[in-house]
Amino acid sequence: MIEVKNLTKSFGDNKVLDDISMSFEAGKCNMVIGASGSGKTVLLKNIMGLLTPDSGEILYSGKDLAKMPPKERKLLYREMGVLFQSNALFDFATVEENIGFPMEFFTRLSKAEKKEKTDMLLERVGLPGVNGKYPSELSGGMQKRVGIARALALNPKYLFCDEPNSGLDPMTSVRIDELIAGITEEYGTTTIINTHDMNSIMGIGDRISFIYEGKLKWKGDRDSFLRPDCSELEAFVHSNALASKLIG
Ligand SMILES: Nc1ncnc2c1ncn2[C@@H]1O[C@H](COP(=O)(O)OP(=O)(O)O)[C@@H](O)[C@H]1O
Ligand SMILES: [Mg+2]
C-alpha cells in the first residue's frame, strides 16, 4: 500500500500538483488518468523518490519515504519495478543482458541462476527463446514485454508503469494491459499505471484517479467511471473517445 498525503509540487510558479492525497492498493491496477501535461509523470516521480515534494508525504506501508534512512531507501528501490514511456532497453545489449542488469547490480545470483530466472521471465511475458536478440530486432510490443520482464527481475512489490501503451497499436496495447493486470494479480504488486488510454482504463482499471489542474478531481472504479458525477471527467472521457474514433 502506498499513500500520498497532501502532496504539492511546483516548478517555478507552475503548480503542477496541488494538495493531492490518494492511496494505491496492493494487488490492484491503480490507474492515474488525466490530460497530457496534467502531472501524472511528476506524481509518479515523486512517489518513486526521483523528485522531492515541496510539501506532503509519500508513505510506503505507513513509512515516510522522506524520513527513510538511506539503507532502507535502497531496499525499497529494489522493490520497485519500472516500465516507463520509452521502454529504455539498452540497444547495445541482448534481451538476456537487458533482463540481467538488475540482477547483476542487486543480487549475487550465479550465471546459471540468472539464466534460469531470465528464461522463466521470458516465458511469463510470452517471449520464450528470444534471449540472444537485440531490442532493434523486436517489434514495439515485444520490446514492452522485455521491459516488463526486466521490471520483474527482482520480484518487485511495486510496479510503476508510465503510459505503457504509448506507441503501440490497439491490439498490442490490450495484450500488454492484460499482461500487466495478470502480473499484478499473480505477484500481488501495488501497480500504478499512468494513462489516458480509454481502453486501458475500462479494461484493467481497478481504481481510477483523475487529475485535473493539479488536483485529484475524481476517483472511483470502472462502474462509476462511465457515469461520473464530474463534468471535467466527462469532458476528458468524451474528448478521448472522440480522438480514438478519429485515429482508430
Ligand atoms: N523537470 C521539470 N521542470 C519543469 N517543469 C516540469 C518538469 N517536469 C514536468 N514539468 C511540468 O509539469 C507539468 C506536468 O508534466 P507531466 O507530469 O509530465 O504531465 P503528464 O505526465 O500528465 O503528461 C507540465 O506542465 C510540465 O511542463
Ligand atoms: Mg507523462
PDB file of C-alpha atoms and ligand atoms in Angstrom:
ATOM      1  CA  MET A   1       0.000   0.000   0.000  1.00  0.00           C
ATOM      2  CA  ILE A   2       1.290   3.406  -0.991  1.00  0.00           C
ATOM      3  CA  GLU A   3      -0.234   6.592   0.351  1.00  0.00           C
ATOM      4  CA  VAL A   4       0.250  10.121  -0.874  1.00  0.00           C
ATOM      5  CA  LYS A   5      -0.719  12.793   1.627  1.00  0.00           C
ATOM      6  CA  ASN A   6      -1.215  16.463   0.773  1.00  0.00           C
ATOM      7  CA  LEU A   7       1.429  16.365  -1.941  1.00  0.00           C
ATOM      8  CA  THR A   8       2.251  19.691  -3.547  1.00  0.00           C
ATOM      9  CA  LYS A   9       4.879  20.178  -6.236  1.00  0.00           C
ATOM     10  CA  SER A  10       5.678  23.281  -8.279  1.00  0.00           C
ATOM     11  CA  PHE A  11       8.268  24.153 -10.881  1.00  0.00           C
ATOM     12  CA  GLY A  12       8.791  27.896 -10.549  1.00  0.00           C
ATOM     13  CA  ASP A  13       5.290  29.344 -10.486  1.00  0.00           C
ATOM     14  CA  ASN A  14       3.833  26.328 -12.282  1.00  0.00           C
ATOM     15  CA  LYS A  15       1.974  24.478  -9.506  1.00  0.00           C
ATOM     16  CA  VAL A  16       1.738  21.023 -11.059  1.00  0.00           C
ATOM     17  CA  LEU A  17       0.366  19.087  -8.082  1.00  0.00           C
ATOM     18  CA  ASP A  18      -1.789  20.883  -5.547  1.00  0.00           C
ATOM     19  CA  ASP A  19      -2.533  19.158  -2.247  1.00  0.00           C
ATOM     20  CA  ILE A  20      -3.009  15.678  -3.692  1.00  0.00           C
ATOM     21  CA  SER A  21      -3.995  12.858  -1.343  1.00  0.00           C
ATOM     22  CA  MET A  22      -4.573   9.359  -2.618  1.00  0.00           C
ATOM     23  CA  SER A  23      -3.745   5.745  -1.884  1.00  0.00           C
ATOM     24  CA  PHE A  24      -2.742   2.787  -4.026  1.00  0.00           C
ATOM     25  CA  GLU A  25      -3.725  -0.731  -3.091  1.00  0.00           C
ATOM     26  CA  ALA A  26      -1.685  -3.907  -3.380  1.00  0.00           C
ATOM     27  CA  GLY A  27      -2.775  -6.444  -5.974  1.00  0.00           C
ATOM     28  CA  LYS A  28      -4.695  -3.804  -7.895  1.00  0.00           C
ATOM     29  CA  CYS A  29      -4.206  -1.823 -11.078  1.00  0.00           C
ATOM     30  CA  ASN A  30      -4.378   1.730  -9.793  1.00  0.00           C
ATOM     31  CA  MET A  31      -4.855   3.997 -12.801  1.00  0.00           C
ATOM     32  CA  VAL A  32      -3.845   7.644 -12.722  1.00  0.00           C
ATOM     33  CA  ILE A  33      -5.516   9.438 -15.586  1.00  0.00           C
ATOM     34  CA  GLY A  34      -5.574  12.958 -16.905  1.00  0.00           C
ATOM     35  CA  ALA A  35      -4.811  15.033 -19.963  1.00  0.00           C
ATOM     36  CA  SER A  36      -1.296  15.340 -21.270  1.00  0.00           C
ATOM     37  CA  GLY A  37       0.610  17.741 -19.032  1.00  0.00           C
ATOM     38  CA  SER A  38      -1.715  17.219 -16.046  1.00  0.00           C
ATOM     39  CA  GLY A  39       1.090  15.986 -13.804  1.00  0.00           C
ATOM     40  CA  LYS A  40       0.873  12.169 -13.943  1.00  0.00           C
ATOM     41  CA  THR A  41       4.579  11.660 -14.540  1.00  0.00           C
ATOM     42  CA  VAL A  42       5.519  14.248 -11.931  1.00  0.00           C
ATOM     43  CA  LEU A  43       3.296  12.428  -9.425  1.00  0.00           C
ATOM     44  CA  LEU A  44       4.909   9.082 -10.200  1.00  0.00           C
ATOM     45  CA  LYS A  45       8.396  10.565  -9.952  1.00  0.00           C
ATOM     46  CA  ASN A  46       7.555  11.949  -6.519  1.00  0.00           C
ATOM     47  CA  ILE A  47       6.251   8.549  -5.462  1.00  0.00           C
ATOM     48  CA  MET A  48       9.452   6.925  -6.701  1.00  0.00           C
ATOM     49  CA  GLY A  49      11.647   9.448  -4.938  1.00  0.00           C
ATOM     50  CA  LEU A  50      13.048  10.813  -8.218  1.00  0.00           C
ATOM     51  CA  LEU A  51      11.548  14.199  -7.361  1.00  0.00           C
ATOM     52  CA  THR A  52      11.142  15.710  -3.902  1.00  0.00           C
ATOM     53  CA  PRO A  53       7.755  17.108  -2.902  1.00  0.00           C
ATOM     54  CA  ASP A  54       7.542  20.773  -1.866  1.00  0.00           C
ATOM     55  CA  SER A  55       5.232  19.606   0.885  1.00  0.00           C
ATOM     56  CA  GLY A  56       3.308  16.482   1.787  1.00  0.00           C
ATOM     57  CA  GLU A  57       4.263  12.880   2.383  1.00  0.00           C
ATOM     58  CA  ILE A  58       4.746   9.652   0.461  1.00  0.00           C
ATOM     59  CA  LEU A  59       4.152   6.621   2.643  1.00  0.00           C
ATOM     60  CA  TYR A  60       5.162   3.055   1.842  1.00  0.00           C
ATOM     61  CA  SER A  61       3.307   0.675   4.181  1.00  0.00           C
ATOM     62  CA  GLY A  62       2.961   3.650   6.517  1.00  0.00           C
ATOM     63  CA  LYS A  63       6.629   4.676   6.345  1.00  0.00           C
ATOM     64  CA  ASP A  64       7.533   8.160   5.189  1.00  0.00           C
ATOM     65  CA  LEU A  65       9.842   7.972   2.164  1.00  0.00           C
ATOM     66  CA  ALA A  66      11.497  11.290   3.069  1.00  0.00           C
ATOM     67  CA  LYS A  67      12.440  10.027   6.533  1.00  0.00           C
ATOM     68  CA  MET A  68      13.737   6.640   5.468  1.00  0.00           C
ATOM     69  CA  PRO A  69      17.392   6.014   6.263  1.00  0.00           C
ATOM     70  CA  PRO A  70      19.481   5.513   3.086  1.00  0.00           C
ATOM     71  CA  LYS A  71      19.777   1.775   3.686  1.00  0.00           C
ATOM     72  CA  GLU A  72      16.040   1.296   3.918  1.00  0.00           C
ATOM     73  CA  ARG A  73      15.509   3.509   0.905  1.00  0.00           C
ATOM     74  CA  LYS A  74      17.913   1.409  -1.086  1.00  0.00           C
ATOM     75  CA  LEU A  75      15.998  -1.722  -0.149  1.00  0.00           C
ATOM     76  CA  LEU A  76      12.780  -0.011  -1.200  1.00  0.00           C
ATOM     77  CA  TYR A  77      14.254   0.870  -4.597  1.00  0.00           C
ATOM     78  CA  ARG A  78      14.948  -2.801  -5.114  1.00  0.00           C
ATOM     79  CA  GLU A  79      11.266  -3.488  -4.666  1.00  0.00           C
ATOM     80  CA  MET A  80      10.247  -1.129  -7.470  1.00  0.00           C
ATOM     81  CA  GLY A  81       9.693  -2.482 -10.964  1.00  0.00           C
ATOM     82  CA  VAL A  82       9.544   0.287 -13.502  1.00  0.00           C
ATOM     83  CA  LEU A  83       8.145   0.446 -17.000  1.00  0.00           C
ATOM     84  CA  PHE A  84       8.493   3.904 -18.466  1.00  0.00           C
ATOM     85  CA  GLN A  85       7.182   5.553 -21.616  1.00  0.00           C
ATOM     86  CA  SER A  86      10.256   4.938 -23.680  1.00  0.00           C
ATOM     87  CA  ASN A  87      10.938   1.314 -22.873  1.00  0.00           C
ATOM     88  CA  ALA A  88      14.505   2.199 -22.019  1.00  0.00           C
ATOM     89  CA  LEU A  89      16.099  -1.047 -23.124  1.00  0.00           C
ATOM     90  CA  PHE A  90      19.795  -0.831 -23.841  1.00  0.00           C
ATOM     91  CA  ASP A  91      20.240  -1.113 -27.613  1.00  0.00           C
ATOM     92  CA  PHE A  92      23.789  -2.413 -27.319  1.00  0.00           C
ATOM     93  CA  ALA A  93      22.740  -5.349 -25.153  1.00  0.00           C
ATOM     94  CA  THR A  94      20.811  -8.517 -25.890  1.00  0.00           C
ATOM     95  CA  VAL A  95      17.453  -9.295 -24.318  1.00  0.00           C
ATOM     96  CA  GLU A  96      19.104 -11.612 -21.817  1.00  0.00           C
ATOM     97  CA  GLU A  97      21.672  -8.968 -20.869  1.00  0.00           C
ATOM     98  CA  ASN A  98      18.948  -6.331 -20.535  1.00  0.00           C
ATOM     99  CA  ILE A  99      16.956  -8.513 -18.162  1.00  0.00           C
ATOM    100  CA  GLY A 100      20.152  -9.493 -16.374  1.00  0.00           C
ATOM    101  CA  PHE A 101      21.257  -5.948 -15.457  1.00  0.00           C
ATOM    102  CA  PRO A 102      19.092  -5.537 -12.319  1.00  0.00           C
ATOM    103  CA  MET A 103      20.143  -8.984 -11.118  1.00  0.00           C
ATOM    104  CA  GLU A 104      23.765  -8.087 -11.831  1.00  0.00           C
ATOM    105  CA  PHE A 105      23.528  -4.903  -9.775  1.00  0.00           C
ATOM    106  CA  PHE A 106      21.401  -6.049  -6.886  1.00  0.00           C
ATOM    107  CA  THR A 107      21.868  -9.776  -6.383  1.00  0.00           C
ATOM    108  CA  ARG A 108      24.571 -12.378  -6.093  1.00  0.00           C
ATOM    109  CA  LEU A 109      22.843 -14.907  -8.284  1.00  0.00           C
ATOM    110  CA  SER A 110      25.138 -17.197 -10.236  1.00  0.00           C
ATOM    111  CA  LYS A 111      25.240 -17.097 -14.013  1.00  0.00           C
ATOM    112  CA  ALA A 112      23.128 -20.247 -14.208  1.00  0.00           C
ATOM    113  CA  GLU A 113      20.581 -18.865 -11.748  1.00  0.00           C
ATOM    114  CA  LYS A 114      20.324 -15.635 -13.722  1.00  0.00           C
ATOM    115  CA  LYS A 115      19.824 -17.570 -16.913  1.00  0.00           C
ATOM    116  CA  GLU A 116      17.126 -19.694 -15.296  1.00  0.00           C
ATOM    117  CA  LYS A 117      15.350 -16.610 -13.971  1.00  0.00           C
ATOM    118  CA  THR A 118      15.593 -14.887 -17.361  1.00  0.00           C
ATOM    119  CA  ASP A 119      14.106 -17.923 -19.110  1.00  0.00           C
ATOM    120  CA  MET A 120      11.282 -18.031 -16.582  1.00  0.00           C
ATOM    121  CA  LEU A 121      10.553 -14.317 -17.039  1.00  0.00           C
ATOM    122  CA  LEU A 122      10.627 -14.513 -20.832  1.00  0.00           C
ATOM    123  CA  GLU A 123       8.239 -17.447 -20.618  1.00  0.00           C
ATOM    124  CA  ARG A 124       5.939 -15.412 -18.349  1.00  0.00           C
ATOM    125  CA  VAL A 125       5.783 -12.454 -20.752  1.00  0.00           C
ATOM    126  CA  GLY A 126       5.176 -14.751 -23.704  1.00  0.00           C
ATOM    127  CA  LEU A 127       8.583 -14.455 -25.381  1.00  0.00           C
ATOM    128  CA  PRO A 128      10.423 -17.699 -24.767  1.00  0.00           C
ATOM    129  CA  GLY A 129      13.707 -18.098 -26.596  1.00  0.00           C
ATOM    130  CA  VAL A 130      14.463 -14.503 -27.598  1.00  0.00           C
ATOM    131  CA  ASN A 131      17.429 -14.324 -25.183  1.00  0.00           C
ATOM    132  CA  GLY A 132      20.051 -13.581 -27.827  1.00  0.00           C
ATOM    133  CA  LYS A 133      18.107 -10.993 -29.825  1.00  0.00           C
ATOM    134  CA  TYR A 134      18.817  -7.268 -29.732  1.00  0.00           C
ATOM    135  CA  PRO A 135      15.970  -4.803 -28.995  1.00  0.00           C
ATOM    136  CA  SER A 136      16.148  -3.451 -32.570  1.00  0.00           C
ATOM    137  CA  GLU A 137      15.228  -6.909 -33.839  1.00  0.00           C
ATOM    138  CA  LEU A 138      11.960  -6.896 -31.865  1.00  0.00           C
ATOM    139  CA  SER A 139       8.603  -5.218 -32.503  1.00  0.00           C
ATOM    140  CA  GLY A 140       7.402  -2.429 -30.189  1.00  0.00           C
ATOM    141  CA  GLY A 141       5.089  -4.814 -28.353  1.00  0.00           C
ATOM    142  CA  MET A 142       7.879  -7.357 -27.872  1.00  0.00           C
ATOM    143  CA  GLN A 143      10.172  -4.626 -26.553  1.00  0.00           C
ATOM    144  CA  LYS A 144       7.500  -3.721 -23.992  1.00  0.00           C
ATOM    145  CA  ARG A 145       7.319  -7.360 -22.943  1.00  0.00           C
ATOM    146  CA  VAL A 146      11.076  -7.440 -22.443  1.00  0.00           C
ATOM    147  CA  GLY A 147      10.726  -4.215 -20.424  1.00  0.00           C
ATOM    148  CA  ILE A 148       8.119  -5.932 -18.268  1.00  0.00           C
ATOM    149  CA  ALA A 149      10.343  -8.981 -17.826  1.00  0.00           C
ATOM    150  CA  ARG A 150      13.177  -6.719 -16.719  1.00  0.00           C
ATOM    151  CA  ALA A 151      10.866  -4.849 -14.332  1.00  0.00           C
ATOM    152  CA  LEU A 152      10.004  -8.207 -12.755  1.00  0.00           C
ATOM    153  CA  ALA A 153      13.560  -9.448 -12.425  1.00  0.00           C
ATOM    154  CA  LEU A 154      13.830  -8.603  -8.720  1.00  0.00           C
ATOM    155  CA  ASN A 155      10.303  -9.744  -7.764  1.00  0.00           C
ATOM    156  CA  PRO A 156       9.025  -6.222  -7.188  1.00  0.00           C
ATOM    157  CA  LYS A 157       6.395  -5.296  -4.625  1.00  0.00           C
ATOM    158  CA  TYR A 158       5.588  -2.190  -6.630  1.00  0.00           C
ATOM    159  CA  LEU A 159       5.093  -1.908 -10.362  1.00  0.00           C
ATOM    160  CA  PHE A 160       5.165   1.581 -11.857  1.00  0.00           C
ATOM    161  CA  CYS A 161       4.046   1.972 -15.452  1.00  0.00           C
ATOM    162  CA  ASP A 162       4.086   5.346 -17.173  1.00  0.00           C
ATOM    163  CA  GLU A 163       1.957   5.264 -20.341  1.00  0.00           C
ATOM    164  CA  PRO A 164       2.834   1.629 -21.020  1.00  0.00           C
ATOM    165  CA  ASN A 165       0.858   1.607 -24.250  1.00  0.00           C
ATOM    166  CA  SER A 166       2.312   4.675 -25.898  1.00  0.00           C
ATOM    167  CA  GLY A 167       3.329   3.884 -29.451  1.00  0.00           C
ATOM    168  CA  LEU A 168       1.528   0.535 -29.568  1.00  0.00           C
ATOM    169  CA  ASP A 169      -1.394  -0.411 -31.786  1.00  0.00           C
ATOM    170  CA  PRO A 170      -4.723  -1.130 -30.005  1.00  0.00           C
ATOM    171  CA  MET A 171      -4.466  -4.932 -30.193  1.00  0.00           C
ATOM    172  CA  THR A 172      -0.934  -4.977 -28.837  1.00  0.00           C
ATOM    173  CA  SER A 173      -1.966  -2.483 -26.158  1.00  0.00           C
ATOM    174  CA  VAL A 174      -4.700  -4.789 -24.915  1.00  0.00           C
ATOM    175  CA  ARG A 175      -2.236  -7.687 -24.669  1.00  0.00           C
ATOM    176  CA  ILE A 176       0.255  -5.582 -22.733  1.00  0.00           C
ATOM    177  CA  ASP A 177      -2.542  -4.407 -20.409  1.00  0.00           C
ATOM    178  CA  GLU A 178      -3.638  -7.976 -19.801  1.00  0.00           C
ATOM    179  CA  LEU A 179      -0.076  -8.970 -19.046  1.00  0.00           C
ATOM    180  CA  ILE A 180       0.321  -6.137 -16.527  1.00  0.00           C
ATOM    181  CA  ALA A 181      -3.040  -6.942 -14.904  1.00  0.00           C
ATOM    182  CA  GLY A 182      -2.198 -10.662 -14.752  1.00  0.00           C
ATOM    183  CA  ILE A 183       1.157  -9.984 -13.141  1.00  0.00           C
ATOM    184  CA  THR A 184      -0.412  -7.561 -10.670  1.00  0.00           C
ATOM    185  CA  GLU A 185      -2.807 -10.243  -9.503  1.00  0.00           C
ATOM    186  CA  GLU A 186      -0.295 -13.062  -9.541  1.00  0.00           C
ATOM    187  CA  TYR A 187       2.530 -11.189  -7.759  1.00  0.00           C
ATOM    188  CA  GLY A 188       0.218  -9.009  -5.659  1.00  0.00           C
ATOM    189  CA  THR A 189       2.118  -5.896  -6.720  1.00  0.00           C
ATOM    190  CA  THR A 190       0.901  -2.422  -5.930  1.00  0.00           C
ATOM    191  CA  THR A 191       0.636  -1.329  -9.538  1.00  0.00           C
ATOM    192  CA  ILE A 192       0.336   2.295 -10.605  1.00  0.00           C
ATOM    193  CA  ILE A 193      -0.397   2.964 -14.245  1.00  0.00           C
ATOM    194  CA  ASN A 194      -0.351   6.437 -15.771  1.00  0.00           C
ATOM    195  CA  THR A 195      -2.508   6.524 -18.850  1.00  0.00           C
ATOM    196  CA  HIS A 196      -5.011   8.409 -20.906  1.00  0.00           C
ATOM    197  CA  ASP A 197      -5.961   5.306 -22.882  1.00  0.00           C
ATOM    198  CA  MET A 198      -9.688   4.727 -22.505  1.00  0.00           C
ATOM    199  CA  ASN A 199      -9.381   1.033 -23.426  1.00  0.00           C
ATOM    200  CA  SER A 200      -6.842   0.508 -20.658  1.00  0.00           C
ATOM    201  CA  ILE A 201      -8.935   2.326 -18.103  1.00  0.00           C
ATOM    202  CA  MET A 202     -12.012   0.266 -18.940  1.00  0.00           C
ATOM    203  CA  GLY A 203     -10.048  -2.947 -19.490  1.00  0.00           C
ATOM    204  CA  ILE A 204      -7.944  -3.224 -16.346  1.00  0.00           C
ATOM    205  CA  GLY A 205      -8.603  -0.196 -14.121  1.00  0.00           C
ATOM    206  CA  ASP A 206      -9.436  -1.448 -10.632  1.00  0.00           C
ATOM    207  CA  ARG A 207      -9.103   2.014  -9.103  1.00  0.00           C
ATOM    208  CA  ILE A 208      -9.162   5.163 -11.181  1.00  0.00           C
ATOM    209  CA  SER A 209      -7.934   8.594 -10.098  1.00  0.00           C
ATOM    210  CA  PHE A 210      -8.427  11.613 -12.337  1.00  0.00           C
ATOM    211  CA  ILE A 211      -6.036  14.533 -12.072  1.00  0.00           C
ATOM    212  CA  TYR A 212      -7.188  17.884 -13.346  1.00  0.00           C
ATOM    213  CA  GLU A 213      -5.429  21.232 -12.957  1.00  0.00           C
ATOM    214  CA  GLY A 214      -3.185  19.852 -10.256  1.00  0.00           C
ATOM    215  CA  LYS A 215      -5.997  18.468  -8.128  1.00  0.00           C
ATOM    216  CA  LEU A 216      -7.331  14.970  -7.616  1.00  0.00           C
ATOM    217  CA  LYS A 217     -10.676  15.763  -9.173  1.00  0.00           C
ATOM    218  CA  TRP A 218     -12.375  12.362  -9.123  1.00  0.00           C
ATOM    219  CA  LYS A 219     -11.768   8.802  -8.017  1.00  0.00           C
ATOM    220  CA  GLY A 220     -13.757   5.625  -8.389  1.00  0.00           C
ATOM    221  CA  ASP A 221     -13.973   2.256 -10.082  1.00  0.00           C
ATOM    222  CA  ARG A 222     -14.852   1.207 -13.624  1.00  0.00           C
ATOM    223  CA  ASP A 223     -18.578   1.078 -12.974  1.00  0.00           C
ATOM    224  CA  SER A 224     -18.795   4.601 -11.683  1.00  0.00           C
ATOM    225  CA  PHE A 225     -16.323   5.804 -14.325  1.00  0.00           C
ATOM    226  CA  LEU A 226     -18.919   5.619 -17.098  1.00  0.00           C
ATOM    227  CA  ARG A 227     -21.388   7.820 -15.261  1.00  0.00           C
ATOM    228  CA  PRO A 228     -19.137  10.087 -13.284  1.00  0.00           C
ATOM    229  CA  ASP A 229     -20.540  12.881 -11.220  1.00  0.00           C
ATOM    230  CA  CYS A 230     -17.844  15.220 -12.558  1.00  0.00           C
ATOM    231  CA  SER A 231     -18.133  17.420 -15.625  1.00  0.00           C
ATOM    232  CA  GLU A 232     -14.347  17.716 -16.124  1.00  0.00           C
ATOM    233  CA  LEU A 233     -14.045  13.927 -16.238  1.00  0.00           C
ATOM    234  CA  GLU A 234     -16.965  13.686 -18.637  1.00  0.00           C
ATOM    235  CA  ALA A 235     -15.200  16.148 -20.920  1.00  0.00           C
ATOM    236  CA  PHE A 236     -11.959  14.142 -20.646  1.00  0.00           C
ATOM    237  CA  VAL A 237     -13.722  10.876 -21.489  1.00  0.00           C
ATOM    238  CA  HIS A 238     -15.583  12.487 -24.344  1.00  0.00           C
ATOM    239  CA  SER A 239     -12.508  14.043 -25.941  1.00  0.00           C
ATOM    240  CA  ASN A 240     -10.563  10.794 -25.630  1.00  0.00           C
ATOM    241  CA  ALA A 241     -13.381   8.722 -27.081  1.00  0.00           C
ATOM    242  CA  LEU A 242     -13.611  11.174 -29.932  1.00  0.00           C
ATOM    243  CA  ALA A 243      -9.864  11.130 -30.508  1.00  0.00           C
ATOM    244  CA  SER A 244      -9.720   7.330 -30.590  1.00  0.00           C
ATOM    245  CA  LYS A 245     -12.584   7.266 -33.101  1.00  0.00           C
ATOM    246  CA  LEU A 246     -10.772   9.741 -35.294  1.00  0.00           C
ATOM    247  CA  ILE A 247      -7.448   7.923 -35.033  1.00  0.00           C
ATOM    248  CA  GLY A 248      -8.621   4.307 -34.732  1.00  0.00           C
TER     249      GLY A 248
HETATM  250  N1  LIG B   1      11.614  18.833 -14.504  1.00  0.00           N
HETATM  251  C1  LIG B   1      10.653  19.720 -14.791  1.00  0.00           C
HETATM  252  N2  LIG B   1      10.900  21.045 -14.751  1.00  0.00           N
HETATM  253  C2  LIG B   1       9.942  21.945 -15.000  1.00  0.00           C
HETATM  254  N3  LIG B   1       8.671  21.630 -15.322  1.00  0.00           N
HETATM  255  C3  LIG B   1       8.354  20.321 -15.373  1.00  0.00           C
HETATM  256  C4  LIG B   1       9.323  19.297 -15.123  1.00  0.00           C
HETATM  257  N4  LIG B   1       8.713  18.097 -15.240  1.00  0.00           N
HETATM  258  C5  LIG B   1       7.424  18.349 -15.564  1.00  0.00           C
HETATM  259  N5  LIG B   1       7.202  19.681 -15.646  1.00  0.00           N
HETATM  260  C6  LIG B   1       5.905  20.304 -15.959  1.00  0.00           C
HETATM  261  O1  LIG B   1       4.923  19.697 -15.150  1.00  0.00           O
HETATM  262  C7  LIG B   1       3.695  19.600 -15.849  1.00  0.00           C
HETATM  263  C8  LIG B   1       3.186  18.180 -15.790  1.00  0.00           C
HETATM  264  O2  LIG B   1       4.021  17.335 -16.555  1.00  0.00           O
HETATM  265  P1  LIG B   1       3.869  15.762 -16.585  1.00  0.00           P
HETATM  266  O3  LIG B   1       3.817  15.222 -15.218  1.00  0.00           O
HETATM  267  O4  LIG B   1       4.936  15.267 -17.469  1.00  0.00           O
HETATM  268  O5  LIG B   1       2.439  15.579 -17.281  1.00  0.00           O
HETATM  269  P2  LIG B   1       1.766  14.217 -17.784  1.00  0.00           P
HETATM  270  O6  LIG B   1       2.655  13.096 -17.404  1.00  0.00           O
HETATM  271  O7  LIG B   1       0.423  14.158 -17.107  1.00  0.00           O
HETATM  272  O8  LIG B   1       1.612  14.372 -19.256  1.00  0.00           O
HETATM  273  C9  LIG B   1       3.940  20.133 -17.256  1.00  0.00           C
HETATM  274  O9  LIG B   1       3.481  21.468 -17.287  1.00  0.00           O
HETATM  275  C10 LIG B   1       5.437  20.053 -17.375  1.00  0.00           C
HETATM  276  O10 LIG B   1       5.904  21.048 -18.246  1.00  0.00           O
HETATM  277 MG    MG B   2       3.615  11.687 -18.563  1.00  0.00          MG
END
